[in-house]
Short mmCIF file of C-alpha atoms and ligand atoms in Angstrom, two decimals:
data_model
loop_
_atom_site.label_atom_id
_atom_site.label_comp_id
_atom_site.label_asym_id
_atom_site.label_seq_id
_atom_site.Cartn_x
_atom_site.Cartn_y
_atom_site.Cartn_z
CA UNK A 24 41.35 10.37 56.33
CA UNK A 25 41.03 13.56 58.52
CA UNK A 26 42.22 12.51 62.17
CA UNK A 27 39.37 14.08 64.17
CA UNK A 28 35.64 13.29 64.21
CA UNK A 29 32.54 15.39 66.23
CA UNK A 30 29.32 13.43 65.73
CA UNK A 31 26.53 15.42 66.46
CA UNK A 32 22.93 13.91 68.25
CA UNK A 33 19.98 15.78 69.28
CA UNK A 34 17.78 15.12 72.14
CA UNK A 35 14.45 15.54 73.53
CA UNK A 36 12.76 17.68 70.71
CA UNK A 37 13.65 17.79 66.89
CA UNK A 38 13.96 21.47 65.40
CA UNK A 39 17.03 22.22 67.77
CA UNK A 40 19.00 23.63 65.82
CA UNK A 41 20.99 20.95 65.93
CA UNK A 42 22.48 21.96 62.00
CA UNK A 43 23.42 25.35 63.21
CA UNK A 44 24.73 23.73 66.06
CA UNK A 45 27.12 21.86 63.95
CA UNK A 46 27.74 24.97 61.37
CA UNK A 47 28.46 27.27 64.07
CA UNK A 48 31.11 24.15 65.64
CA UNK A 49 32.58 24.10 61.98
CA UNK A 50 33.34 27.98 61.75
CA UNK A 51 34.94 27.81 65.39
CA UNK A 52 37.33 25.67 64.23
CA UNK A 53 37.82 27.06 61.05
CA UNK A 54 38.67 30.03 63.05
CA UNK A 55 41.13 28.20 64.51
CA UNK A 56 42.81 27.13 61.52
CA UNK A 57 41.51 23.50 61.01
CA UNK A 58 40.61 22.31 57.90
CA UNK A 59 37.29 21.13 58.08
CA UNK A 60 34.28 19.42 56.44
CA UNK A 61 30.89 18.34 57.74
CA UNK A 62 28.53 15.70 57.18
CA UNK A 63 24.90 14.93 57.55
CA UNK A 64 23.53 11.53 57.94
CA UNK A 65 19.53 11.59 56.95
CA UNK A 66 17.55 9.01 59.03
CA UNK A 67 14.58 8.90 56.14
CA UNK A 68 14.38 6.15 53.52
CA UNK A 69 14.04 8.65 50.41
CA UNK A 70 17.32 8.07 48.42
CA UNK A 71 17.64 12.03 48.53
CA UNK A 72 15.66 15.04 49.28
CA UNK A 73 14.75 15.59 45.34
CA UNK A 74 10.97 14.58 45.31
CA UNK A 75 10.02 15.82 49.00
CA UNK A 76 7.23 18.20 49.09
CA UNK A 77 9.49 21.74 50.47
CA UNK A 78 6.84 22.24 53.04
CA UNK A 79 7.08 18.84 54.78
CA UNK A 80 10.72 19.14 54.19
CA UNK A 81 12.40 22.32 54.27
CA UNK A 82 14.62 23.65 51.17
CA UNK A 83 16.47 21.53 48.68
CA UNK A 84 19.72 22.49 48.66
CA UNK A 85 21.80 21.78 45.24
CA UNK A 86 25.77 20.86 46.10
CA UNK A 87 28.13 21.88 42.96
CA UNK A 88 28.49 18.46 41.78
CA UNK A 89 24.82 18.14 41.59
CA UNK A 90 23.38 16.61 44.79
CA UNK A 91 20.31 17.15 45.72
CA UNK A 92 20.59 17.15 49.73
CA UNK A 93 19.51 18.15 52.88
CA UNK A 94 18.86 22.31 53.50
CA UNK A 95 21.27 21.80 56.65
CA UNK A 96 24.60 21.67 53.73
CA UNK A 97 23.52 25.04 52.88
CA UNK A 98 23.87 26.64 56.58
CA UNK A 99 26.94 24.09 56.74
CA UNK A 100 28.51 25.93 53.26
CA UNK A 101 27.51 29.06 54.76
CA UNK A 102 29.41 28.96 58.12
CA UNK A 103 32.45 27.50 56.46
CA UNK A 104 34.13 27.32 53.66
CA UNK A 105 34.11 23.44 53.29
CA UNK A 106 33.27 22.74 49.56
CA UNK A 107 30.31 19.95 49.87
CA UNK A 108 29.57 17.07 47.52
CA UNK A 109 27.29 13.90 47.02
CA UNK A 110 29.60 12.66 49.61
CA UNK A 111 28.48 14.78 52.22
CA UNK A 112 24.79 13.80 53.26
CA UNK A 113 23.51 10.65 52.64
CA UNK A 114 20.06 8.76 53.97
CA UNK A 115 19.10 5.83 55.22
CA UNK A 116 17.20 4.96 51.81
CA UNK A 117 21.03 5.63 49.81
CA UNK A 118 22.84 3.17 52.22
CA UNK A 119 19.61 0.20 52.30
CA UNK A 120 19.84 0.93 48.19
CA UNK A 121 23.85 0.67 47.54
CA UNK A 122 23.66 -2.81 50.60
CA UNK A 123 20.88 -4.29 48.59
CA UNK A 124 23.01 -3.62 45.02
CA UNK A 125 26.37 -5.18 46.55
CA UNK A 126 24.58 -8.35 47.25
CA UNK A 127 22.17 -8.16 44.37
CA UNK A 128 26.06 -8.66 42.56
CA UNK A 129 27.11 -11.22 45.02
CA UNK A 130 29.69 -8.77 46.68
CA UNK A 131 28.33 -10.49 50.17
CA UNK A 132 29.83 -13.91 49.19
CA UNK A 133 26.70 -16.34 50.40
CA UNK A 134 26.37 -14.62 53.92
CA UNK A 135 23.61 -13.54 55.10
CA UNK A 136 23.27 -9.64 55.01
CA UNK A 137 22.01 -7.65 58.43
CA UNK A 138 21.76 -4.50 59.88
CA UNK A 139 25.01 -5.11 61.87
CA UNK A 140 27.69 -5.19 59.97
CA UNK A 141 26.69 -4.80 56.68
CA UNK A 142 24.41 -1.23 56.97
CA UNK A 143 26.75 0.06 60.00
CA UNK A 144 29.48 -0.83 57.45
CA UNK A 145 28.74 0.92 54.56
CA UNK A 146 27.78 4.13 57.05
CA UNK A 147 31.29 4.41 59.04
CA UNK A 148 32.65 3.48 55.25
CA UNK A 149 30.72 6.52 53.92
CA UNK A 150 31.39 8.99 57.01
CA UNK A 151 35.28 8.16 56.52
CA UNK A 152 35.06 8.97 52.70
CA UNK A 153 33.40 12.01 53.02
CA UNK A 154 36.38 13.51 56.06
CA UNK A 155 39.50 12.80 53.47
CA UNK A 156 41.83 15.26 53.64
CA UNK A 157 40.37 17.42 56.32
CA UNK A 158 41.55 17.75 59.78
CA UNK A 159 37.99 17.80 61.61
CA UNK A 160 35.26 16.07 60.53
CA UNK A 161 31.44 16.89 62.01
CA UNK A 162 28.98 14.16 61.48
CA UNK A 163 25.22 15.49 62.61
CA UNK A 164 22.73 12.68 63.45
CA UNK A 165 19.41 13.98 61.17
CA UNK A 166 16.09 13.12 64.12
CA UNK A 167 16.28 12.75 67.91
CA UNK A 168 17.43 10.20 69.42
CA UNK A 169 15.02 7.01 70.38
CA UNK A 170 13.61 7.26 66.92
CA UNK A 171 13.87 3.94 65.44
CA UNK A 172 14.99 5.11 62.25
CA UNK A 173 18.39 6.58 63.76
CA UNK A 174 19.19 3.44 65.70
CA UNK A 175 22.34 1.58 62.60
CA UNK A 176 23.30 5.52 62.52
CA UNK A 177 24.41 5.85 65.93
CA UNK A 178 25.63 2.23 66.30
CA UNK A 179 27.89 3.10 63.48
CA UNK A 180 29.11 6.20 65.16
CA UNK A 181 29.50 4.03 68.53
CA UNK A 182 31.48 1.38 66.55
CA UNK A 183 33.36 4.64 65.04
CA UNK A 184 34.03 5.80 67.97
CA UNK A 185 36.19 2.63 69.50
CA UNK A 186 37.88 2.66 65.94
CA UNK A 187 39.36 6.07 65.82
CA UNK A 188 40.64 5.94 69.60
CA UNK A 189 40.13 8.47 72.73
CA UNK A 190 41.37 11.85 71.45
CA UNK A 191 40.02 11.13 68.53
CA UNK A 192 36.03 11.85 68.29
CA UNK A 193 33.99 13.46 70.67
CA UNK A 194 30.05 13.38 70.89
CA UNK A 195 28.18 16.49 71.31
CA UNK A 196 24.52 15.87 71.98
CA UNK A 197 22.25 19.23 71.61
CA UNK A 198 19.35 18.73 74.17
CA UNK A 199 16.62 20.92 75.28
CA UNK A 200 15.72 22.38 78.74
CA UNK A 201 12.62 23.72 79.07
CA UNK A 202 11.62 27.07 80.99
CA UNK A 203 8.01 25.73 83.17
CA UNK A 204 6.80 28.58 83.59
CA UNK A 205 4.30 27.86 85.93
CA UNK A 206 6.95 26.54 88.32
CA UNK A 207 9.74 29.55 87.15
CA UNK A 208 12.28 26.53 86.66
CA UNK A 209 14.11 25.14 83.87
CA UNK A 210 14.02 21.21 84.25
CA UNK A 211 16.29 18.86 83.31
CA UNK A 212 14.72 15.67 83.67
CA UNK A 213 14.31 15.23 79.53
CA UNK A 214 17.61 16.17 79.15
CA UNK A 215 18.30 13.17 82.27
CA UNK A 216 16.44 11.36 79.79
CA UNK A 217 17.77 11.51 76.62
CA UNK A 218 21.48 11.00 77.38
CA UNK A 219 20.05 7.35 79.11
CA UNK A 220 18.97 6.78 75.81
CA UNK A 221 21.54 7.63 74.24
CA UNK A 222 24.04 5.65 76.77
CA UNK A 223 21.83 2.50 75.88
CA UNK A 224 22.52 2.07 72.90
CA UNK A 225 26.70 3.01 74.48
CA UNK A 226 27.35 6.49 73.43
CA UNK A 227 28.18 8.64 76.52
CA UNK A 228 27.82 12.39 75.56
CA UNK A 229 31.23 14.30 76.26
CA UNK A 230 29.53 17.53 75.83
CA UNK A 231 26.37 18.35 76.16
CA UNK A 232 24.54 21.93 74.03
CA UNK A 233 21.57 22.86 76.49
CA UNK A 234 19.15 24.49 74.47
CA UNK A 235 17.62 27.53 76.74
CA UNK A 236 15.55 30.76 76.86
CA UNK A 237 16.96 31.19 80.40
CA UNK A 238 20.38 31.10 81.72
CA UNK A 239 21.74 27.92 82.89
CA UNK A 240 23.17 28.96 86.38
CA UNK A 241 25.90 27.51 88.20
CA UNK A 242 23.60 25.23 90.28
CA UNK A 243 22.08 23.89 87.10
CA UNK A 244 25.02 23.05 85.22
CA UNK A 245 26.20 21.19 88.32
CA UNK A 246 22.79 18.91 88.79
CA UNK A 247 22.95 18.40 84.77
CA UNK A 248 27.04 16.86 85.18
CA UNK A 249 26.10 14.90 87.98
CA UNK A 250 22.92 13.42 85.74
CA UNK A 251 24.54 13.31 82.30
CA UNK A 252 28.32 12.03 83.27
CA UNK A 253 30.25 14.75 82.13
CA UNK A 254 32.13 17.55 83.44
CA UNK A 255 30.55 20.77 84.73
CA UNK A 256 32.51 22.96 81.70
CA UNK A 257 31.22 20.50 78.89
CA UNK A 258 27.31 21.64 80.01
CA UNK A 259 27.20 24.24 77.65
CA UNK A 260 24.68 27.03 77.65
CA UNK A 261 22.56 27.53 74.17
CA UNK A 262 20.59 30.14 74.28
CA UNK A 263 17.95 31.19 71.94
CA UNK A 264 19.64 34.01 69.74
CA UNK A 265 17.21 36.21 67.38
CA UNK A 266 20.18 35.84 64.71
CA UNK A 267 21.87 32.63 63.59
CA UNK A 268 25.25 34.36 62.75
CA UNK A 269 25.31 35.12 66.62
CA UNK A 270 25.76 31.05 67.50
CA UNK A 271 29.29 30.56 66.53
CA UNK A 272 30.27 33.74 69.08
CA UNK A 273 28.09 32.57 71.89
CA UNK A 274 29.44 29.68 71.70
CA UNK A 275 32.55 30.57 71.91
CA UNK A 276 31.98 33.11 74.75
CA UNK A 277 30.58 29.63 76.48
CA UNK A 278 34.62 28.11 75.83
CA UNK A 279 32.92 25.41 73.53
CA UNK A 280 36.29 25.67 71.02
CA UNK A 281 38.44 25.45 73.81
CA UNK A 282 36.59 22.55 75.37
CA UNK A 283 36.76 20.95 72.08
CA UNK A 284 40.19 21.09 71.58
CA UNK A 285 41.16 20.07 75.01
CA UNK A 286 39.11 17.04 74.23
CA UNK A 287 40.39 15.73 71.13
CA UNK A 288 43.74 16.87 71.60
CA UNK A 289 44.16 19.58 69.37
CA UNK A 290 46.74 22.78 69.56
CA UNK A 291 45.74 26.01 67.62
CA UNK A 292 45.47 29.58 68.38
CA UNK A 293 42.44 31.27 69.57
CA UNK A 294 40.05 31.82 67.31
CA UNK A 295 40.03 35.97 65.60
CA UNK A 296 36.56 36.03 65.04
CA UNK A 297 36.49 39.96 64.66
CA UNK A 298 34.55 39.59 61.17
CA UNK A 299 31.79 37.58 62.95
CA UNK A 300 31.28 40.62 65.64
CA UNK A 301 31.38 42.78 62.98
CA UNK A 302 28.54 40.85 60.63
CA UNK A 303 26.61 41.10 63.69
CA UNK A 304 27.08 44.58 64.23
CA UNK A 305 26.22 45.54 61.00
CA UNK A 306 23.13 43.13 61.20
CA UNK A 307 21.96 45.09 64.36
CA UNK A 308 21.82 48.35 62.94
CA UNK A 309 21.37 49.17 59.60
CA UNK A 310 20.91 52.26 58.30
CA UNK A 311 17.75 52.30 56.24
CA UNK A 312 15.07 49.98 55.88
CA UNK A 313 13.18 48.62 53.11
CA UNK A 314 10.95 46.20 52.04
CA UNK A 315 11.39 43.18 49.57
CA UNK A 316 8.17 41.59 47.99
CA UNK A 317 9.16 37.48 47.54
CA UNK A 318 5.91 35.86 45.49
CA UNK A 319 6.56 32.40 46.37
CA UNK A 320 4.34 29.42 46.47
CA UNK A 321 5.30 27.91 49.56
CA UNK A 322 4.71 30.42 52.09
CA UNK A 323 3.47 27.98 54.84
CA UNK A 324 7.18 27.75 55.34
CA UNK A 325 9.85 29.98 54.90
CA UNK A 326 12.46 27.40 55.49
CA UNK A 327 11.85 26.11 51.85
CA UNK A 328 13.42 29.71 51.15
CA UNK A 329 16.51 29.37 53.52
CA UNK A 330 19.19 30.24 51.50
CA UNK A 331 17.35 32.95 49.11
CA UNK A 332 16.42 34.44 52.48
CA UNK A 333 20.24 34.11 53.81
CA UNK A 334 21.08 35.88 50.35
CA UNK A 335 19.33 38.76 51.64
CA UNK A 336 20.14 38.99 54.66
CA UNK A 337 24.23 38.38 52.82
CA UNK A 338 23.55 41.90 50.43
CA UNK A 339 21.46 43.10 53.18
CA UNK A 340 24.44 43.32 55.68
CA UNK A 341 26.77 44.24 52.94
CA UNK A 342 24.75 47.56 51.75
CA UNK A 343 24.00 48.34 55.29
CA UNK A 344 20.21 47.86 54.92
CA UNK A 345 17.32 46.27 56.98
CA UNK A 346 15.18 44.22 54.77
CA UNK A 347 11.93 43.19 55.58
CA UNK A 348 10.80 40.23 53.81
CA UNK A 349 6.86 40.76 52.67
CA UNK A 350 5.68 36.70 51.70
CA UNK A 351 3.18 37.48 48.66
CA UNK A 352 0.71 34.07 47.55
CA UNK A 353 0.48 34.30 44.49
CA UNK A 354 -2.83 32.68 44.40
CA UNK A 355 -4.14 35.46 45.98
CA UNK A 356 -3.00 37.98 43.69
CA UNK A 357 -4.64 34.90 41.20
CA UNK A 358 -8.23 35.37 42.63
CA UNK A 359 -7.63 38.96 43.53
CA UNK A 360 -6.87 40.31 40.58
CA UNK A 361 -5.36 44.13 39.80
CA UNK A 362 -6.62 45.63 43.02
CA UNK A 363 -4.80 42.63 45.26
CA UNK A 364 -1.49 43.25 42.92
CA UNK A 365 -1.35 46.47 43.70
CA UNK A 366 -2.08 45.75 47.65
CA UNK A 367 0.91 43.82 47.73
CA UNK A 368 3.35 45.49 45.26
CA UNK A 369 3.06 49.24 45.07
CA UNK A 370 4.52 49.76 48.54
CA UNK A 371 8.03 47.41 47.83
CA UNK A 372 11.02 48.44 46.84
CA UNK A 373 12.28 45.29 45.21
CA UNK A 374 10.59 42.16 43.88
CA UNK A 375 12.03 38.33 43.90
CA UNK A 376 10.30 35.56 42.38
CA UNK A 377 12.19 32.64 43.08
CA UNK A 378 12.36 29.08 41.51
CA UNK A 379 9.68 26.59 42.13
CA UNK A 380 7.82 23.70 39.94
CA UNK A 381 3.77 23.40 39.31
CA UNK A 382 1.53 25.41 37.98
CA UNK A 383 0.21 26.30 41.19
CA UNK A 384 0.52 30.25 41.13
CA UNK A 385 2.17 30.51 37.80
CA UNK A 386 0.08 33.12 36.55
CA UNK A 387 -0.23 35.11 39.91
CA UNK A 388 3.95 35.27 39.33
CA UNK A 389 3.80 36.41 35.94
CA UNK A 390 1.33 39.24 36.96
CA UNK A 391 3.81 40.59 39.52
CA UNK A 392 6.57 39.93 37.13
CA UNK A 393 4.24 42.23 34.67
CA UNK A 394 3.57 44.41 37.60
CA UNK A 395 7.68 45.13 38.51
CA UNK A 396 8.36 45.70 35.16
CA UNK A 397 5.71 48.07 34.42
CA UNK A 398 6.39 49.74 36.99
CA UNK A 399 10.18 50.14 37.09
CA UNK A 400 10.48 48.22 40.50
CA UNK A 401 14.14 46.15 40.52
CA UNK A 402 13.30 42.47 40.35
CA UNK A 403 15.15 38.96 40.30
CA UNK A 404 14.00 36.45 38.59
CA UNK A 405 15.17 33.22 39.54
CA UNK A 406 15.18 29.88 37.67
CA UNK A 407 10.89 29.41 37.31
CA UNK A 408 11.16 33.66 38.47
CA UNK A 409 13.24 33.94 35.21
CA UNK A 410 11.13 31.35 32.53
CA UNK A 411 7.99 33.40 33.77
CA UNK A 412 9.47 36.61 32.86
CA UNK A 413 9.95 35.62 29.62
CA UNK A 414 6.65 34.52 29.55
CA UNK A 415 5.33 38.13 30.69
CA UNK A 416 7.64 39.77 28.31
CA UNK A 417 6.19 37.76 25.22
CA UNK A 418 2.23 37.93 25.64
CA UNK A 419 2.51 41.60 26.54
CA UNK A 420 5.65 43.41 24.58
CA UNK A 421 6.01 40.71 21.68
CA UNK A 422 2.26 40.30 20.93
CA UNK A 423 2.73 37.07 21.66
CA UNK A 424 -0.30 36.09 23.44
CA UNK A 425 -0.05 32.66 23.89
CA UNK A 426 3.45 32.07 25.25
CA UNK A 427 3.45 29.66 27.77
CA UNK A 428 5.86 27.29 29.41
CA UNK A 429 5.95 23.71 28.33
CA UNK A 430 5.66 22.62 32.10
CA UNK A 431 2.65 24.15 32.42
CA UNK A 432 0.99 24.03 28.93
CA UNK A 433 2.66 21.26 26.97
CA UNK A 434 0.69 22.07 23.91
CA UNK A 435 1.40 25.47 23.75
CA UNK A 436 1.39 27.30 20.14
CA UNK A 437 4.23 29.73 21.67
CA UNK A 438 6.54 27.86 23.88
CA UNK A 439 9.04 30.40 24.45
CA UNK A 440 10.09 28.15 27.67
CA UNK A 441 10.68 24.83 26.53
CA UNK A 442 12.12 21.26 27.42
CA UNK A 443 14.92 20.59 25.10
CA UNK A 444 14.90 18.88 22.27
CA UNK A 445 15.46 15.47 22.38
CA UNK A 446 14.59 15.34 26.04
CA UNK A 447 12.07 12.42 25.83
CA UNK A 448 8.83 12.27 27.75
CA UNK A 449 10.88 9.53 30.29
CA UNK A 450 13.10 11.76 30.50
CA UNK A 451 10.90 14.85 31.69
CA UNK A 452 8.93 12.76 34.01
CA UNK A 453 11.66 10.86 35.53
CA UNK A 454 13.36 13.61 37.16
CA UNK A 455 16.48 13.87 34.79
CA UNK A 456 17.16 18.05 35.75
CA UNK A 457 20.04 20.34 34.52
CA UNK A 458 21.72 20.00 38.24
CA UNK A 459 24.34 21.50 40.14
CA UNK A 460 27.37 23.91 38.86
CA UNK A 461 27.75 25.04 35.41
CA UNK A 462 29.40 27.65 33.30
CA UNK A 463 27.76 30.56 31.93
CA UNK A 464 29.35 33.64 29.71
CA UNK A 465 28.61 36.68 30.75
CA UNK A 466 28.56 40.25 27.79
CA UNK A 467 30.82 42.33 28.71
CA UNK A 468 29.34 46.15 29.05
CA UNK A 469 25.90 45.06 31.04
CA UNK A 470 25.03 45.50 34.63
CA UNK A 471 25.85 41.70 35.06
CA UNK A 472 29.09 41.94 33.79
CA UNK A 473 29.61 44.56 35.98
CA UNK A 474 27.79 43.40 39.48
CA UNK A 475 29.75 40.33 39.12
CA UNK A 476 33.02 41.82 37.99
CA UNK A 477 33.58 39.40 35.53
CA UNK A 478 32.34 37.17 32.69
CA UNK A 479 32.95 34.15 33.01
CA UNK A 480 30.84 33.05 36.07
CA UNK A 481 29.89 29.29 37.37
CA UNK A 482 26.28 29.29 39.06
CA UNK A 483 24.41 26.30 40.35
CA UNK A 484 20.91 24.60 38.71
CA UNK A 485 18.13 22.87 39.01
CA UNK A 486 15.79 22.68 36.20
CA UNK A 487 13.88 20.84 33.24
CA UNK A 488 13.11 22.96 30.65
CA UNK A 489 15.19 26.19 28.82
CA UNK A 490 14.58 29.54 27.28
CA UNK A 491 13.61 28.47 23.66
CA UNK A 492 16.21 29.94 21.42
CA UNK A 493 13.99 29.99 18.36
CA UNK A 494 12.70 33.26 20.32
CA UNK A 495 15.85 34.66 20.56
CA UNK A 496 15.94 37.55 18.18
CA UNK A 497 12.61 38.70 18.60
CA UNK A 498 13.45 39.31 22.67
CA UNK A 499 16.80 41.11 21.72
CA UNK A 500 15.26 43.41 19.38
CA UNK A 501 12.89 44.58 21.68
CA UNK A 502 14.90 44.81 24.57
CA UNK A 503 14.66 41.93 26.46
CA UNK A 504 18.50 41.01 26.53
CA UNK A 505 19.79 37.55 26.30
CA UNK A 506 23.43 38.52 28.38
CA UNK A 507 24.23 34.99 30.31
CA UNK A 508 25.01 31.99 27.97
CA UNK A 509 26.59 28.52 28.47
CA UNK A 510 29.83 28.30 26.44
CA UNK A 511 28.51 27.12 23.39
CA UNK A 512 25.57 29.88 23.28
CA UNK A 513 23.12 27.87 23.34
CA UNK A 514 21.40 28.21 26.45
CA UNK A 515 20.09 31.24 27.90
CA UNK A 516 21.37 31.45 31.46
CA UNK A 517 20.61 35.33 32.15
CA UNK A 518 18.27 37.71 31.03
CA UNK A 519 18.98 41.59 31.34
CA UNK A 520 16.09 44.43 30.66
CA UNK A 521 16.94 47.29 28.74
CA UNK A 522 15.85 50.89 29.85
CA UNK A 523 14.55 49.52 33.33
CA UNK A 524 16.43 50.18 36.79
CA UNK A 525 16.86 46.38 37.29
CA UNK A 526 15.10 44.03 36.24
CA UNK A 527 17.35 40.78 35.87
CA UNK A 528 16.47 36.93 35.63
CA UNK A 529 18.65 33.99 35.64
CA UNK A 530 18.06 30.57 35.07
CA UNK A 531 20.67 29.22 37.86
CA UNK A 532 20.04 29.43 41.67
CA UNK A 533 22.04 32.14 42.54
CA UNK A 534 21.33 32.56 46.29
CA UNK A 535 23.37 28.43 47.17
CA UNK A 536 26.79 30.37 46.54
CA UNK A 537 25.96 33.32 48.54
CA UNK A 538 27.74 33.58 52.17
CA UNK A 539 27.67 35.99 54.80
CA UNK A 540 31.04 36.90 54.35
CA UNK A 541 30.70 36.89 50.59
CA UNK A 542 27.63 38.19 49.35
CA UNK A 543 26.10 37.39 46.35
CA UNK A 544 26.60 40.23 43.39
CA UNK A 545 23.45 39.77 41.75
CA UNK A 546 21.44 40.12 45.19
CA UNK A 547 23.85 43.22 45.79
CA UNK A 548 22.76 44.71 42.51
CA UNK A 549 19.23 44.05 43.71
CA UNK A 550 19.64 46.31 46.68
CA UNK A 551 22.16 48.27 45.14
CA UNK A 552 18.99 49.12 42.87
CA UNK A 553 16.28 49.32 45.72
CA UNK A 554 18.30 51.53 47.57
CA UNK A 555 18.53 53.71 45.00
CA UNK A 556 14.68 54.90 44.77
CA UNK A 557 14.68 54.94 48.76
CA UNK A 558 13.58 58.56 50.08
N1 LIG B 8 10.37 23.83 36.77
C1 LIG B 8 11.26 24.42 36.55
C2 LIG B 8 12.34 23.77 35.46
O1 LIG B 8 11.60 22.87 35.49
C3 LIG B 8 11.98 25.91 37.10
C4 LIG B 8 12.62 24.85 38.39
C5 LIG B 8 12.91 25.60 39.40
O2 LIG B 8 12.52 26.90 39.90
N2 LIG B 8 14.45 25.75 40.01
O3 LIG B 8 12.75 24.23 34.67
#
């Protein structure tokens, strides 16, 4: 069991960046030598976010063991070296599901099953389980204090704080100090109310992380401290910053990590944050600029491509590039035709077609991929992107005009992308996907092998359909090389186009494994190819 716990709640409004706050604290504590892990508790009733619309919920992050989780887990993994699994994210739906199954099995021996203690015990058990083997476990509660939905989670935290003992747990409340333009003042009242709300549930925050657009002066800190029963030094300013990777540094300047160590009675050396400073330095002053076209469906919410845009950023830092992302709507390409296609893609230095589900925009994505192929623009196709690279190539270069994916045309005469045989209709609809990390063998002497620097890799998947190997030799003969396969050789995982500077498609999602200090080789490769074309 982890010896120490930090519970993170949010007040006043949603979208305060609790996930980034938790991740940044994890980064600082890891830099002090602690082994950390993080847990996200989501108050909604869905069992997991897998079936939720990305526009509503943001990205679905896939863990190594194949759990479909909240996008905050992506931040957790990028900021720390914690290896997260399905234990690290649970929802109200999962908790109730488990408790009701136990009740049906007769595990509660005739007692009345209630929120307290049955639901709260299940929550506590899960937190403790996720914390096994680390020094510090950070637990983030989704939603905003005062929501009906999050009450059982807060109650579980209240109880755990007593169970764990004083020195072993800490409550951090992330709150908003809004700037009132008309009064020319920062306002503390919403924070006072939100802390009162927490107190009424029995939780006294130890540290307040105050999100603000203006600096919080000493006088204001005194006031917040007085009304919220915290010491002045525990009122931490969390100013808006342009880059999330600056947050650990800002928190450190505010001595947040030192306060945490005091309160949790942790003895550790000062953290060495040089690599973070270095990262920010590189981010702020790239040598050259480039434009990357991202052709995806969920254009109205950039959050749905979070891991992807972060992966691009990590590679950009590695290549000393500033990358502007142009979000291109494939439906506009579809309706606008060749002219709109050219307008959008002519000036981009690289193209990415990311993963996706559903028919909308598919033809526009194929047009964009064909354009990148024909105009030798460096291009990375991810999951659906790779599948559509294959469809486009089959139609135009293999003369298979009817080529399609069975996802979009079940009866297609040329199913170059198909459901695996034996995958029954019910499984297709029931949501059984290839999820999580799988091994892949890369053919030596290929661009991919060179970029990875090895031929045995593991990457994370989230899809149902696969490349149809019946077409393998036709593709191969025409320079569309199937360079990465599952160890049994049956599943095509990576493709590369010969005689193109970079036309790479992958059935997996490389973006889930990219980190600021470990940029992913495929994104680095894409930007290297783009850089070669910059004037
Ligand atoms: N819809 C495709 C499939 O299910 C691709 C999924 C994806 O891009 N993540 O195989």
